[in-house]
PDB file of C-alpha atoms in Angstrom:
ATOM      1  CA  MET A   7     263.331   0.335 179.393  1.00 63.00           C
ATOM      2  CA  SER A   8     260.599  -1.255 181.460  1.00 75.00           C
ATOM      3  CA  VAL A   9     257.204  -1.969 179.895  1.00 76.00           C
ATOM      4  CA  THR A  10     254.067  -2.310 182.003  1.00 86.00           C
ATOM      5  CA  TRP A  11     251.949  -5.221 180.838  1.00 87.00           C
ATOM      6  CA  SER A  12     248.225  -5.394 181.243  1.00 90.00           C
ATOM      7  CA  ARG A  13     245.620  -8.109 180.934  1.00 91.00           C
ATOM      8  CA  VAL A  14     242.166  -7.295 179.648  1.00 90.00           C
ATOM      9  CA  ARG A  15     239.441  -9.928 179.962  1.00 92.00           C
ATOM     10  CA  LEU A  16     236.060  -9.511 178.350  1.00 89.00           C
ATOM     11  CA  GLU A  17     233.051 -11.774 178.459  1.00 90.00           C
ATOM     12  CA  PHE A  18     230.245 -11.113 176.047  1.00 83.00           C
ATOM     13  CA  GLY A  19     227.414 -12.522 174.013  1.00 83.00           C
ATOM     14  CA  GLY A  20     225.572 -11.208 171.022  1.00 84.00           C
ATOM     15  CA  LEU A  21     227.009 -13.607 168.459  1.00 86.00           C
ATOM     16  CA  SER A  22     224.882 -16.318 166.951  1.00 90.00           C
ATOM     17  CA  PHE A  23     225.415 -19.941 167.948  1.00 93.00           C
ATOM     18  CA  ASP A  24     226.843 -20.630 164.473  1.00 93.00           C
ATOM     19  CA  ARG A  25     229.376 -17.772 164.687  1.00 92.00           C
ATOM     20  CA  MET A  26     230.516 -18.794 168.157  1.00 93.00           C
ATOM     21  CA  ASP A  27     231.022 -22.349 166.918  1.00 96.00           C
ATOM     22  CA  ASP A  28     232.859 -21.358 163.708  1.00 95.00           C
ATOM     23  CA  ALA A  29     236.618 -21.699 164.286  1.00 96.00           C
ATOM     24  CA  VAL A  30     237.472 -20.259 160.861  1.00 96.00           C
ATOM     25  CA  TYR A  31     235.317 -17.163 161.460  1.00 93.00           C
ATOM     26  CA  LEU A  32     236.744 -16.529 164.944  1.00 94.00           C
ATOM     27  CA  GLU A  33     240.322 -17.031 163.774  1.00 95.00           C
ATOM     28  CA  ARG A  34     239.816 -14.700 160.799  1.00 93.00           C
ATOM     29  CA  CYS A  35     238.396 -11.962 163.053  1.00 91.00           C
ATOM     30  CA  LEU A  36     241.268 -12.151 165.521  1.00 92.00           C
ATOM     31  CA  LEU A  37     243.948 -12.308 162.825  1.00 93.00           C
ATOM     32  CA  SER A  38     242.461  -9.234 161.137  1.00 91.00           C
ATOM     33  CA  VAL A  39     242.979  -7.296 164.386  1.00 91.00           C
ATOM     34  CA  MET A  40     246.567  -8.549 164.664  1.00 92.00           C
ATOM     35  CA  THR A  41     247.160  -7.241 161.131  1.00 92.00           C
ATOM     36  CA  GLN A  42     245.414  -3.942 161.914  1.00 92.00           C
ATOM     37  CA  PHE A  43     247.748  -3.449 164.894  1.00 91.00           C
ATOM     38  CA  GLN A  44     250.787  -4.527 162.867  1.00 92.00           C
ATOM     39  CA  ASP A  45     251.442  -7.279 165.406  1.00 92.00           C
ATOM     40  CA  PRO A  46     252.868 -10.250 163.456  1.00 93.00           C
ATOM     41  CA  VAL A  47     251.748 -13.644 164.699  1.00 95.00           C
ATOM     42  CA  ASN A  48     254.411 -16.059 165.947  1.00 96.00           C
ATOM     43  CA  SER A  49     252.081 -18.960 166.626  1.00 97.00           C
ATOM     44  CA  ILE A  50     248.431 -19.835 166.638  1.00 97.00           C
ATOM     45  CA  LEU A  51     246.586 -22.752 168.178  1.00 98.00           C
ATOM     46  CA  VAL A  52     242.971 -23.497 167.280  1.00 98.00           C
ATOM     47  CA  ASN A  53     240.891 -26.147 169.041  1.00 97.00           C
ATOM     48  CA  LYS A  54     237.406 -27.006 167.804  1.00 97.00           C
ATOM     49  CA  PHE A  55     235.507 -28.974 170.422  1.00 96.00           C
ATOM     50  CA  GLN A  56     232.705 -31.473 169.894  1.00 95.00           C
ATOM     51  CA  PRO A  57     229.803 -31.095 169.994  1.00 95.00           C
ATOM     52  CA  GLN A  58     230.501 -27.327 170.069  1.00 96.00           C
ATOM     53  CA  GLY A  59     232.930 -24.643 171.201  1.00 97.00           C
ATOM     54  CA  VAL A  60     236.192 -23.121 170.057  1.00 98.00           C
ATOM     55  CA  SER A  61     239.410 -22.051 171.787  1.00 98.00           C
ATOM     56  CA  ILE A  62     242.025 -19.971 169.994  1.00 97.00           C
ATOM     57  CA  SER A  63     245.410 -18.804 171.313  1.00 97.00           C
ATOM     58  CA  ILE A  64     247.489 -16.336 169.318  1.00 97.00           C
ATOM     59  CA  LEU A  65     251.004 -15.366 170.357  1.00 96.00           C
ATOM     60  CA  SER A  66     253.111 -12.548 168.982  1.00 94.00           C
ATOM     61  CA  GLU A  67     256.124 -10.600 170.177  1.00 88.00           C
ATOM     62  CA  ARG A  68     253.897  -7.887 171.640  1.00 90.00           C
ATOM     63  CA  SER A  69     250.746  -9.673 172.742  1.00 93.00           C
ATOM     64  CA  ARG A  70     248.803 -12.790 173.596  1.00 94.00           C
ATOM     65  CA  VAL A  71     245.167 -13.107 172.547  1.00 95.00           C
ATOM     66  CA  VAL A  72     243.025 -16.004 173.743  1.00 96.00           C
ATOM     67  CA  THR A  73     239.351 -16.630 173.118  1.00 95.00           C
ATOM     68  CA  HIS A  74     237.012 -19.385 174.252  1.00 97.00           C
ATOM     69  CA  SER A  75     233.429 -19.833 173.133  1.00 96.00           C
ATOM     70  CA  TRP A  76     230.516 -21.675 174.672  1.00 95.00           C
ATOM     71  CA  PRO A  77     227.847 -21.447 171.951  1.00 95.00           C
ATOM     72  CA  GLU A  78     225.366 -23.480 173.989  1.00 94.00           C
ATOM     73  CA  LEU A  79     225.524 -20.764 176.670  1.00 94.00           C
ATOM     74  CA  GLY A  80     225.844 -17.831 174.248  1.00 93.00           C
ATOM     75  CA  VAL A  81     229.116 -16.748 175.882  1.00 93.00           C
ATOM     76  CA  LEU A  82     232.514 -15.863 174.442  1.00 94.00           C
ATOM     77  CA  THR A  83     235.527 -14.773 176.493  1.00 95.00           C
ATOM     78  CA  LEU A  84     238.423 -12.742 175.173  1.00 93.00           C
ATOM     79  CA  ASP A  85     241.703 -12.339 177.034  1.00 94.00           C
ATOM     80  CA  VAL A  86     244.379  -9.913 175.769  1.00 93.00           C
ATOM     81  CA  SER A  87     247.779  -9.539 177.429  1.00 93.00           C
ATOM     82  CA  ALA A  88     250.006  -6.780 176.068  1.00 92.00           C
ATOM     83  CA  PRO A  89     251.640  -3.494 177.031  1.00 90.00           C
ATOM     84  CA  ALA A  90     249.041  -1.532 178.996  1.00 81.00           C
ATOM     85  CA  ASP A  91     247.835   0.990 176.402  1.00 81.00           C
ATOM     86  CA  PHE A  92     248.046  -1.564 173.602  1.00 86.00           C
ATOM     87  CA  ALA A  93     246.002  -4.179 175.489  1.00 87.00           C
ATOM     88  CA  GLN A  94     242.972  -1.912 175.971  1.00 88.00           C
ATOM     89  CA  ARG A  95     242.907  -0.812 172.329  1.00 88.00           C
ATOM     90  CA  MET A  96     243.458  -4.335 171.009  1.00 89.00           C
ATOM     91  CA  ALA A  97     240.722  -5.834 173.208  1.00 88.00           C
ATOM     92  CA  ALA A  98     238.245  -3.197 172.015  1.00 89.00           C
ATOM     93  CA  ALA A  99     239.195  -3.847 168.370  1.00 91.00           C
ATOM     94  CA  CYS A 100     238.820  -7.624 168.822  1.00 87.00           C
ATOM     95  CA  ARG A 101     235.387  -7.169 170.321  1.00 86.00           C
ATOM     96  CA  LEU A 102     234.297  -4.970 167.405  1.00 87.00           C
ATOM     97  CA  ALA A 103     235.749  -7.364 164.836  1.00 87.00           C
ATOM     98  CA  LEU A 104     233.944 -10.317 166.366  1.00 84.00           C
ATOM     99  CA  ARG A 105     230.622  -8.464 166.361  1.00 79.00           C
ATOM    100  CA  ASP A 106     230.894  -6.681 163.007  1.00 63.00           C
ATOM    101  CA  SER A 107     232.555  -9.152 160.651  1.00 61.00           C
ATOM    102  CA  PRO A 108     230.373 -10.520 157.871  1.00 60.00           C
TER     103      PRO A 108
END
């Protein structure tokens, strides 16, 4: 059976400088979405840059989620690759998690 993959890329602001520069916060938000979607993580790579910025790559059997933050610019990108219907829903959930998490 053939599966159609899709890539969803979002760029947004609205997070504080501190949140965008907090690797633990960003990782926790993304992992909560992976759990919500019952998509077990195979590997995760977190890079915290100096003086600021974070990149996180999460790989699973069904998806790939990558985020990069530029706190000094107030910009965060989110890239989700997954089966088409799954990618849209997961990207929306990641965006909500990143904005709404305490």
